[in-house]
Short mmCIF file of C-alpha atoms and ligand atoms in Angstrom, two decimals:
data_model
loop_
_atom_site.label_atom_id
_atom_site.label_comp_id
_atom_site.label_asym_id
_atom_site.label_seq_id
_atom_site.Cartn_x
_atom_site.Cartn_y
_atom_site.Cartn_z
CA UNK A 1 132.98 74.66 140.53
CA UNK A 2 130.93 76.98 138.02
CA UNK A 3 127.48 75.20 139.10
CA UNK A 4 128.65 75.70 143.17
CA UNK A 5 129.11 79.32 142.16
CA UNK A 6 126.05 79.86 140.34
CA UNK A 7 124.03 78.18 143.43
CA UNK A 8 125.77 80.83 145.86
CA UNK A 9 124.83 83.40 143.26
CA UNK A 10 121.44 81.98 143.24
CA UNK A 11 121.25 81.87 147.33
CA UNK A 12 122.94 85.37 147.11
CA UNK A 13 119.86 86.83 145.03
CA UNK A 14 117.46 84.49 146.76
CA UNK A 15 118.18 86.53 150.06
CA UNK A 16 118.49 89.63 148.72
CA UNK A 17 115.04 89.24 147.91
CA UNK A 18 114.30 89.63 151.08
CA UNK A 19 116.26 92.71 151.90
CA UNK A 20 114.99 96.56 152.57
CA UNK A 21 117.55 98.59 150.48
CA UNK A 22 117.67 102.52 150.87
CA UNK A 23 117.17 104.47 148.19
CA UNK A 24 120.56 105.76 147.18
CA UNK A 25 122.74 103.10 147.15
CA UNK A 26 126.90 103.31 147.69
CA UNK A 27 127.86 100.40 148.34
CA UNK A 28 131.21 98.10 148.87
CA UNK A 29 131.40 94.98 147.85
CA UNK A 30 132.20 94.10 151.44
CA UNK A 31 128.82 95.64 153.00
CA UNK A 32 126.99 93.55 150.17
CA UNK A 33 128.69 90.11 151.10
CA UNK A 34 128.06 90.77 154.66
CA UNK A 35 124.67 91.86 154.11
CA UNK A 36 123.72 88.81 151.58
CA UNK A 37 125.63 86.75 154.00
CA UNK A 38 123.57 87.24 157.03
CA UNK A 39 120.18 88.77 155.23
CA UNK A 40 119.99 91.95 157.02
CA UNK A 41 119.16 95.08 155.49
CA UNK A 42 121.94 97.16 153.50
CA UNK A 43 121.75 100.53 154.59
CA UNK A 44 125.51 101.46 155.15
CA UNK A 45 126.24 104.11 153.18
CA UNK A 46 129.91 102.50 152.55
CA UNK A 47 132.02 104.56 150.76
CA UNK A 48 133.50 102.40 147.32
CA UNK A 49 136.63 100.87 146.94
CA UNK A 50 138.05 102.61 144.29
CA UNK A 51 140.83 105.08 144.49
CA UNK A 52 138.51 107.34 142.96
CA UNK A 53 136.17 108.80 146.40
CA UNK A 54 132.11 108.56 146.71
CA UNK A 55 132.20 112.24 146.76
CA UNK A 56 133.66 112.77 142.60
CA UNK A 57 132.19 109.49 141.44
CA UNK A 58 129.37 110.79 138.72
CA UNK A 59 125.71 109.82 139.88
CA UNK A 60 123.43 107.57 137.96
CA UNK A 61 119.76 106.95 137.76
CA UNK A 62 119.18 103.34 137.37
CA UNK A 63 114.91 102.86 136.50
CA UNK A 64 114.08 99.54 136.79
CA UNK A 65 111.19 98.08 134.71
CA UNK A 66 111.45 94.62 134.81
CA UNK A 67 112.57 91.71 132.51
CA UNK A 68 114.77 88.72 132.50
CA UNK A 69 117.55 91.22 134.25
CA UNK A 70 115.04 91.22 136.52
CA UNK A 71 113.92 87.34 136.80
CA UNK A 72 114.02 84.85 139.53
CA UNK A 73 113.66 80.86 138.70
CA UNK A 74 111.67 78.69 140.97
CA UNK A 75 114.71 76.13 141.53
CA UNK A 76 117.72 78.94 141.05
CA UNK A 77 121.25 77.73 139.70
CA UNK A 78 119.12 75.71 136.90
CA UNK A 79 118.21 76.38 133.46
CA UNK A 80 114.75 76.12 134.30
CA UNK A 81 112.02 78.36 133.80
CA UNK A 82 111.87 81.88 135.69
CA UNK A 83 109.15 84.70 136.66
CA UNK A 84 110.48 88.35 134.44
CA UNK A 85 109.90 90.96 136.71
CA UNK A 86 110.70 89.83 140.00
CA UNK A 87 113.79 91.22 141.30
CA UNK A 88 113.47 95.25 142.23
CA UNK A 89 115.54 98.16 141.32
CA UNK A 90 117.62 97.73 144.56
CA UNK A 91 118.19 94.43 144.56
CA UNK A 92 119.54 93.70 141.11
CA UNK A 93 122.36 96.66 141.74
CA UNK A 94 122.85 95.55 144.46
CA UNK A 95 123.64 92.13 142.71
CA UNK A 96 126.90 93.78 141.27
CA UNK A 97 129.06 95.63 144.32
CA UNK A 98 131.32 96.37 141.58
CA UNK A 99 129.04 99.44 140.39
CA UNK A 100 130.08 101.12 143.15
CA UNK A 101 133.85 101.75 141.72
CA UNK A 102 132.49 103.48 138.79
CA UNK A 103 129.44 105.55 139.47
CA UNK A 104 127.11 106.34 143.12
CA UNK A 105 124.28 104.96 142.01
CA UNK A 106 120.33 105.64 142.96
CA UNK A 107 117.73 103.61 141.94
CA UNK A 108 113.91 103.91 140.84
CA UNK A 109 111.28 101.22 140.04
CA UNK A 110 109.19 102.45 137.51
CA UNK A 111 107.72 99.07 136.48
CA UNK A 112 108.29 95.16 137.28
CA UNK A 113 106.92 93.44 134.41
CA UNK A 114 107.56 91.35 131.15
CA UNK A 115 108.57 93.40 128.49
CA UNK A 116 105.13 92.17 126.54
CA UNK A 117 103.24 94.13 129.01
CA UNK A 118 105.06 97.67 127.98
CA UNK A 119 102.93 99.11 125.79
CA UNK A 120 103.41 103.00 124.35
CA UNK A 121 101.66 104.23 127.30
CA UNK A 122 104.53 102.60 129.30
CA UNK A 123 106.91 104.43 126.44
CA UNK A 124 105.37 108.37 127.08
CA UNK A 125 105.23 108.01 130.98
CA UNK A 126 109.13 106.50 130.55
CA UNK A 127 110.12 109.60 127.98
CA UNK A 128 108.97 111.86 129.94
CA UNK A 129 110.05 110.91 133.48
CA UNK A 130 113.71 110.49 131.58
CA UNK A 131 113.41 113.91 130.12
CA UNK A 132 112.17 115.58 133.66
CA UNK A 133 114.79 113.89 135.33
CA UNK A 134 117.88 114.96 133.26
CA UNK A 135 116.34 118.14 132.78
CA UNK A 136 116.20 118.75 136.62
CA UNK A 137 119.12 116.62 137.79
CA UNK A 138 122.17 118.61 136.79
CA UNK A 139 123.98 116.17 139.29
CA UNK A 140 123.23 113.07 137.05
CA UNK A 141 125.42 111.70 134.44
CA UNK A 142 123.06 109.54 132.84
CA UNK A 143 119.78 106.99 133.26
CA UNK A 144 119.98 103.58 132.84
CA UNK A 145 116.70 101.73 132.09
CA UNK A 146 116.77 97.99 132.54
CA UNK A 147 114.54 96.03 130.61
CA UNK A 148 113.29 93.02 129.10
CA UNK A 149 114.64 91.87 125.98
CA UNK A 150 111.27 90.92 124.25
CA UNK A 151 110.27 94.53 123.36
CA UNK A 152 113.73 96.65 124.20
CA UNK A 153 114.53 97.41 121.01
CA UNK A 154 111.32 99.27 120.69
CA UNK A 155 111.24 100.95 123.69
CA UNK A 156 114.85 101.86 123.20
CA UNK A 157 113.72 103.61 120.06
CA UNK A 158 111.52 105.29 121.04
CA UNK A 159 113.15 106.94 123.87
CA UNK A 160 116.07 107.60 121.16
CA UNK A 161 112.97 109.79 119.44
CA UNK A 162 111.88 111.50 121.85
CA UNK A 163 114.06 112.09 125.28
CA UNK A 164 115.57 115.50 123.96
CA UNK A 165 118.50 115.75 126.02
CA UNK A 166 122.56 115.24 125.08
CA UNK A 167 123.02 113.00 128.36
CA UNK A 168 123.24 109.35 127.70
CA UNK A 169 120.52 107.12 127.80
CA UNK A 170 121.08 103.36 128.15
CA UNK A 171 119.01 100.38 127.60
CA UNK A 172 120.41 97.02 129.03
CA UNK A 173 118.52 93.62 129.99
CA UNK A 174 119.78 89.96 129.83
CA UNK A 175 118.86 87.08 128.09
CA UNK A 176 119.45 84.46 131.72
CA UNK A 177 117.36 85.30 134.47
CA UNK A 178 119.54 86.53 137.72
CA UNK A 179 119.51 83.41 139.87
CA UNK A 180 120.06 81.51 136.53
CA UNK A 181 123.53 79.99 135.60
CA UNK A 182 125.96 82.62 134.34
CA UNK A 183 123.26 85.33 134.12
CA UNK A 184 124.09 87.94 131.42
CA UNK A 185 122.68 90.62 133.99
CA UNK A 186 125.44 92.00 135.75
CA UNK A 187 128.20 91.89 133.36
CA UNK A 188 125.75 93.87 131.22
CA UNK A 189 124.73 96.69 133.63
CA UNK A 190 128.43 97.13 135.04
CA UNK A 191 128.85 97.61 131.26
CA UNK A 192 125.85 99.98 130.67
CA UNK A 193 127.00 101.77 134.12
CA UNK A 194 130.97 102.25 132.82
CA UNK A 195 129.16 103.59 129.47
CA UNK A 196 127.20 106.00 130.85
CA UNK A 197 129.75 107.68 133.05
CA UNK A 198 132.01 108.09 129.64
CA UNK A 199 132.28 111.29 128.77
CA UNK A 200 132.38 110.29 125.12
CA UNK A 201 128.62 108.87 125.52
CA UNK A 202 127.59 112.41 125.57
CA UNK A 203 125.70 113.01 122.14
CA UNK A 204 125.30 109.66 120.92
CA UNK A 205 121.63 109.10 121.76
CA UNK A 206 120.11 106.51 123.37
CA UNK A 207 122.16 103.19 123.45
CA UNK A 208 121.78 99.54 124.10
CA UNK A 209 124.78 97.89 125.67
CA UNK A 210 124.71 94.47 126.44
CA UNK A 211 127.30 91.55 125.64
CA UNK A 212 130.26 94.22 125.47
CA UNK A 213 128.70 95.80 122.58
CA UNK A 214 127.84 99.60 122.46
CA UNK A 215 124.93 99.15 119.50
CA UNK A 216 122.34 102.78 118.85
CA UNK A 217 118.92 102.33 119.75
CA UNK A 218 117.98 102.84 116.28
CA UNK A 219 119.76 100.17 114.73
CA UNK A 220 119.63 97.79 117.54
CA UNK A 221 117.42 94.59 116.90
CA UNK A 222 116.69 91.35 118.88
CA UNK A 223 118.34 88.37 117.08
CA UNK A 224 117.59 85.59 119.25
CA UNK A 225 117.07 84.56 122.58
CA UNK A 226 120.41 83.67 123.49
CA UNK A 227 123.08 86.01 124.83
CA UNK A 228 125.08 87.98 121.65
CA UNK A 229 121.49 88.06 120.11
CA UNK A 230 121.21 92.13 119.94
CA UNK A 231 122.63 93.25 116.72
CA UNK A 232 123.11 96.55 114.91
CA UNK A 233 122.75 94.42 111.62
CA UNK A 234 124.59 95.82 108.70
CA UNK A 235 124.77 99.14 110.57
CA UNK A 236 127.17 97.76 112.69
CA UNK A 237 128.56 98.61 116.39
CA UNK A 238 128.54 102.33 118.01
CA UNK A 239 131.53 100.75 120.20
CA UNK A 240 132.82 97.67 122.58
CA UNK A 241 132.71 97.36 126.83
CA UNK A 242 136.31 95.74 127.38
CA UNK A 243 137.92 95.26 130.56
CA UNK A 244 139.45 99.04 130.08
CA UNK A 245 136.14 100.33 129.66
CA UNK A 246 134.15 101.82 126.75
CA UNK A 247 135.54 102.04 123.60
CA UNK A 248 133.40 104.16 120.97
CA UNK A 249 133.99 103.84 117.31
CA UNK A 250 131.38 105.43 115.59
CA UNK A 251 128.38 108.13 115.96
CA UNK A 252 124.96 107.93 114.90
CA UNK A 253 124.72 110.76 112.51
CA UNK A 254 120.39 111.05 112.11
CA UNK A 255 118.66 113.16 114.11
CA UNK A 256 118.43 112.31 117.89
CA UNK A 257 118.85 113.63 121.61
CA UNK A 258 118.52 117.03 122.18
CA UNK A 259 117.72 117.74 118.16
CA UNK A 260 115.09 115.80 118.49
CA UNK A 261 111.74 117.56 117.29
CA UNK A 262 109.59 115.55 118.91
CA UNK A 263 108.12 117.25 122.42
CA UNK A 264 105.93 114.76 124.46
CA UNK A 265 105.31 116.91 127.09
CA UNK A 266 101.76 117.49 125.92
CA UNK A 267 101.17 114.32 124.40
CA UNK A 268 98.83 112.00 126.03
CA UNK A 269 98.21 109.54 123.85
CA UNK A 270 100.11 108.06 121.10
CA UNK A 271 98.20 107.91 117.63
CA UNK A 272 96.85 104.21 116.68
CA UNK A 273 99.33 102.53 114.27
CA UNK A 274 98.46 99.37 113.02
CA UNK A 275 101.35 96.72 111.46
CA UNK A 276 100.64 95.11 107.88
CA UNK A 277 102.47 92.64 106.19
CA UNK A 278 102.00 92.13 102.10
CA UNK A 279 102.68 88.69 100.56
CA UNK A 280 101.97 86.98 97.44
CA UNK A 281 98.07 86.60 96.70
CA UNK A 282 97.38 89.18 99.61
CA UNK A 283 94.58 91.36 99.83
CA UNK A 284 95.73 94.56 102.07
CA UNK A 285 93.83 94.82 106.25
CA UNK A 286 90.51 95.71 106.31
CA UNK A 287 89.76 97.43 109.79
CA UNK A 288 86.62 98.14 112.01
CA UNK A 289 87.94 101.50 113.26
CA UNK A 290 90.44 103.53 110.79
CA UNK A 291 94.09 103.85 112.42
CA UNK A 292 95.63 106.87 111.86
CA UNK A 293 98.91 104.95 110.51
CA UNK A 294 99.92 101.56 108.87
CA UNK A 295 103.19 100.04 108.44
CA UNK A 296 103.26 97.66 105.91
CA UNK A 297 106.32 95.41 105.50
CA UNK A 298 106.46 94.96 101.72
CA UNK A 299 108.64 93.95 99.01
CA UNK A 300 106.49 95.05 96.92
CA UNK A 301 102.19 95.39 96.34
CA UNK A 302 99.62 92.69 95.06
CA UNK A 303 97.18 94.57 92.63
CA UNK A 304 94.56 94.19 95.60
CA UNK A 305 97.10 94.77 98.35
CA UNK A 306 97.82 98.41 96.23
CA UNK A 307 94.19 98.94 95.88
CA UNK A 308 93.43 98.50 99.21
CA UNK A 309 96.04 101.14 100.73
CA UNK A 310 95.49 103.56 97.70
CA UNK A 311 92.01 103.52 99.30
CA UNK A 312 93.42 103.49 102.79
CA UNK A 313 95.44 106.86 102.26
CA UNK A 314 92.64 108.38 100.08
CA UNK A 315 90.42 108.33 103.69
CA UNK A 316 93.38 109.72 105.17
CA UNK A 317 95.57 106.93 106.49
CA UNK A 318 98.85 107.54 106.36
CA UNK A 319 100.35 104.37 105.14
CA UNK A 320 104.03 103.48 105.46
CA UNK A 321 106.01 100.98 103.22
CA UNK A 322 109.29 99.30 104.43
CA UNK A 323 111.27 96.46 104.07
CA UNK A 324 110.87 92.95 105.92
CA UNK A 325 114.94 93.01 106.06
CA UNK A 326 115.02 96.67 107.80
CA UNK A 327 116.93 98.13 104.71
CA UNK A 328 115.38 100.36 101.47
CA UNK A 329 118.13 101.97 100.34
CA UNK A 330 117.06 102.78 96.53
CA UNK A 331 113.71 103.29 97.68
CA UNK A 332 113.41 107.22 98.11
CA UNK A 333 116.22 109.64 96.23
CA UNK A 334 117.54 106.86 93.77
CA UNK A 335 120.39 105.74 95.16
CA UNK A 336 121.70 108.57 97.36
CA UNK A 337 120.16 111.39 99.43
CA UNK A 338 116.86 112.40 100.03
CA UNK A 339 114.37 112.49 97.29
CA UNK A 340 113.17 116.25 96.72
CA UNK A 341 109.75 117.18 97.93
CA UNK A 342 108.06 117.46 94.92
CA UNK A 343 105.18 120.17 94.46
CA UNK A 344 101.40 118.67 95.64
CA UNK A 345 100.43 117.84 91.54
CA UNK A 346 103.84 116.28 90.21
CA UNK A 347 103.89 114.59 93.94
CA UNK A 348 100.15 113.22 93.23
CA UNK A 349 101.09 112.47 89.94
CA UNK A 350 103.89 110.15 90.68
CA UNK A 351 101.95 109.00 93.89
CA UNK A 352 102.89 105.36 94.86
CA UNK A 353 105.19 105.26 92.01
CA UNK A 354 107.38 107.53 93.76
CA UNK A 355 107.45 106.05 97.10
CA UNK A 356 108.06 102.36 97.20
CA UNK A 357 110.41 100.88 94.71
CA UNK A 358 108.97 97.81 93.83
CA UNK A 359 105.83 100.09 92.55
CA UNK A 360 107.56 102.33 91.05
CA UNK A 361 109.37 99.61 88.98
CA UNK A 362 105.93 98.72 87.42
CA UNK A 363 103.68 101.60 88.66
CA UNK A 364 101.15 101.45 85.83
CA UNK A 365 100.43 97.78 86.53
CA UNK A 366 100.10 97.80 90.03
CA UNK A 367 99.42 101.10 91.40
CA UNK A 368 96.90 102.68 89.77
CA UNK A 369 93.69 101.52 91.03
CA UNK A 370 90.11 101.47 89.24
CA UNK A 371 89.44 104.42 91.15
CA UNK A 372 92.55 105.97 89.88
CA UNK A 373 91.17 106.99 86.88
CA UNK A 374 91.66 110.75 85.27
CA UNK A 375 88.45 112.41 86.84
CA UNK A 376 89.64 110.82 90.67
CA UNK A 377 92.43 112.44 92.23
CA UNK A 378 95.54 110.79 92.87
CA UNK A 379 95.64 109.51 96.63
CA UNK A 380 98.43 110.81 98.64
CA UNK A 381 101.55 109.50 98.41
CA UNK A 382 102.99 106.36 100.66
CA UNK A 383 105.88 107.36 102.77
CA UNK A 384 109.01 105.04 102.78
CA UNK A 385 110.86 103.94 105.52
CA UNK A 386 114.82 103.65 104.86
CA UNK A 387 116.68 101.63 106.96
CA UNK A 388 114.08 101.23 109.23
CA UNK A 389 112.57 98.02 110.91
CA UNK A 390 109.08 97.88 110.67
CA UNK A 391 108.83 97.66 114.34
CA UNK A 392 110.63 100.66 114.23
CA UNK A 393 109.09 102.22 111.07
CA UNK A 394 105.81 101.84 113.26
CA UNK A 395 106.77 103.91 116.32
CA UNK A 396 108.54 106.58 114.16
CA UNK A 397 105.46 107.02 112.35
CA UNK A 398 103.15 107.24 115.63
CA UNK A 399 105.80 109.67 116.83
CA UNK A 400 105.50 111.45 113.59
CA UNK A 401 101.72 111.87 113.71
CA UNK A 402 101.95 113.51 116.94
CA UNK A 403 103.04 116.62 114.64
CA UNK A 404 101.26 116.31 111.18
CA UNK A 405 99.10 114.22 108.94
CA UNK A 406 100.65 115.34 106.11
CA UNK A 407 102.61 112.37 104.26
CA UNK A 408 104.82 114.96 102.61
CA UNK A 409 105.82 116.35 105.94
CA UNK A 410 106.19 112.55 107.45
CA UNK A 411 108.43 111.36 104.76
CA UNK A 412 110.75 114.24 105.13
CA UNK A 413 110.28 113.37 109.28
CA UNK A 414 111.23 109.20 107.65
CA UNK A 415 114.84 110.74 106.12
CA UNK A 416 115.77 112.61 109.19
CA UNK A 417 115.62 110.26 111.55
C1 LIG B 1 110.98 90.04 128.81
O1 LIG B 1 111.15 90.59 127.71
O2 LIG B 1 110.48 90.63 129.78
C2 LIG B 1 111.35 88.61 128.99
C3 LIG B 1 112.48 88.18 128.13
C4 LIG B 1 113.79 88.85 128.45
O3 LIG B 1 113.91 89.81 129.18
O4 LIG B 1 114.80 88.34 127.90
#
């Protein structure tokens, strides 16, 4: 029975393929069965079934940009392999009529690829055509960005950074392609779409909702590649999609949303920041052309791995420290709130010691360079990421750059968000 469903589903989709969809979508569930039925073109402009009318429903922005949500096999109704990217906008919402009893809908393609191929020139154009839009659109409740799971949790983040507005923003993909067997797809956007039309989503930030879950964007993090693998890790849930509807527990409390001090508007370009991992008998990166940024997943420093960023930040890299495991709680402030900015000479002084605890443990032995001898002055001090992945650690640190070089500044940028 489950298999004959999934091939209808698959046939369903299959055809739909082929349909011309308007832009702004209401439909009924009944216009979409006829339509996938006899694969003609949905243009009715059907009002929902729901007692609540088209008219008061809130309007959402759905931006398509590809992904599994998004991905069509080559034998549907299979577990067999799949093209990301496939399906448009249109057609996957119009996959689930039942988005029609909770919001009116419009939908915009603003890419059809794997996730692998977003890159952070995907992320600004995505920022800032979010921003515009909810800027302009007093009618919207909320944008909805579906995605591929491979890279959402950075993309997710860094739209948490940097779309400055209190409207909700929500991130949803699937882990099953949409002509797959029980695809994740449309249980997860009717989810995202109930979410965003809350009223308490209003302030949280941008969100990921998929498998029922309400998780932030800052703490979300792939798992696996099976569905339930998003996870806010120790951080926990924001909330839970039942069949009522959203349920929100808790608030992200960091900076976010419409606090947010980070402007893209005239950014054009994202700084270059590289990814380093340390690890027992390492050496630190060597690089052809200087990044502006590193962030180094460490535990803690070689004697050449320290070396080799002391001389990194002495040519004015700014270089990052954070944990493999996403978590550094001792590592700044000693065990409770943020560490004080201490003045330029006590700051150089301390230097690494100061900023990434395994270091500061032992500092003598294996921070202080050769060239850290009395007549060199101390290189600036490594900023440390708390509770932070280093994927994320990464794009808060290119976001950071946008507004100073200063590591000072950027660790003080590292505790607020
Ligand atoms: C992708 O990230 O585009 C493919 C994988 C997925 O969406 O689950």
């Amino acid at each position: 029975m489950n298999s004959l469903l999934s091939l209808d589903r698959a046939l369903m989709i299959t055809s739909l393929t082929r349909l011309r969809v308007s832009r702004v979508l209401v439909f009924s569930r009944r216009a979409v069965a006829l339509a996938l039925l006899s694969g003609c073109s949905v243009v009715a402009q059907t009002p929902p079934q729901s007692s609540t009318s088209a008219a008061t429903l809130p309007k959402v922005l759905v931006i398509a940009t590809g992904g599994t949500i998004a991905g069509v096999q080559d034998a549907p109704g299979t577990l067999g392999s799949y093209r990301a990217g496939t399906l448009a906008a249109e057609q996957i919402i119009a996959s689930v009529p039942e988005l029609s009893r909770h919001a009116i809908i419009e939908a915009e393609q603003f890419s059809n690829v794997a996730s692998t191929a977003i890159t952070p020139t995907q992320w600004l154009a995505l920022s800032k055509r979010i921003e515009t839009v909810l800027r302009e659109r007093k009618d919207l409740a909320g944008v909805i960005v579906t995605h591929g799971t491979d890279r959402l949790e950075e993309t997710a983040f860094f739209l948490y950074l940097t779309v400055r507005s209190d409207k909700p923003v929500i991130v949803v993909g699937a882990q099953r392609p949409a002509t797959g067997i029980s695809p994740d797809g449309p249980i997860n956007l009717l989810a995202a779409v109930r979410t965003v039309v809350s009223p308490q989503a209003i302030g949280k930030g941008v969100m990921v909702v998929m498998d029922d879950r309400i998780l932030s964007a800052r703490e979300i993090r792939k798992l696996y590649q099976r569905t339930g693998g998003f996870s806010g890790g120790e951080m926990g849930m924001m909330g839970v999609v039942g069949a009522s509807g959203p349920e929100f527990l808790f608030a992200p409390v960091r900076r976010h949303g419409e606090q947010s001090e980070f402007d893209m508007r005239k950014v054009d370009s994202l700084p270059q920041v590289e990814m380093a991992f340390s690890y027992p008998g390492g050496t630190g990166p060597r690089y052809d052309k200087q990044p502006a940024g590193i962030a180094v997943q460490s535990n803690g420093f070689t004697r050449a791995e320290s070396e080799t960023y002391t001389a990194l930040r002495r040519a004015g890299v700014v270089v990052v420290t954070v944990f493999a495991g996403g978590d550094n709680m001792s590592s700044v402030g000693r065990g409770g709130g943020p560490a004080p900015v201490a003045p330029p000479n006590a700051a150089a002084r301390r230097d690494s010691a100061r900023t990434d605890s395994s270091v500061r443990v032992d500092s003598t032995r294996t921070t202080r360079s050769p060239t850290d001898s009395a007549r060199t002055p101390p290189a600036p001090p490594m900023v440390t990421a708390q509770h932070l992945t280093p994927a994320k650690a990464r794009i808060l640190l290119m976001v950071a750059l946008t507004r100073t070089r200063d590591p000072r500044e950027i660790q003080q940028l590292f505790l607020r968000y």
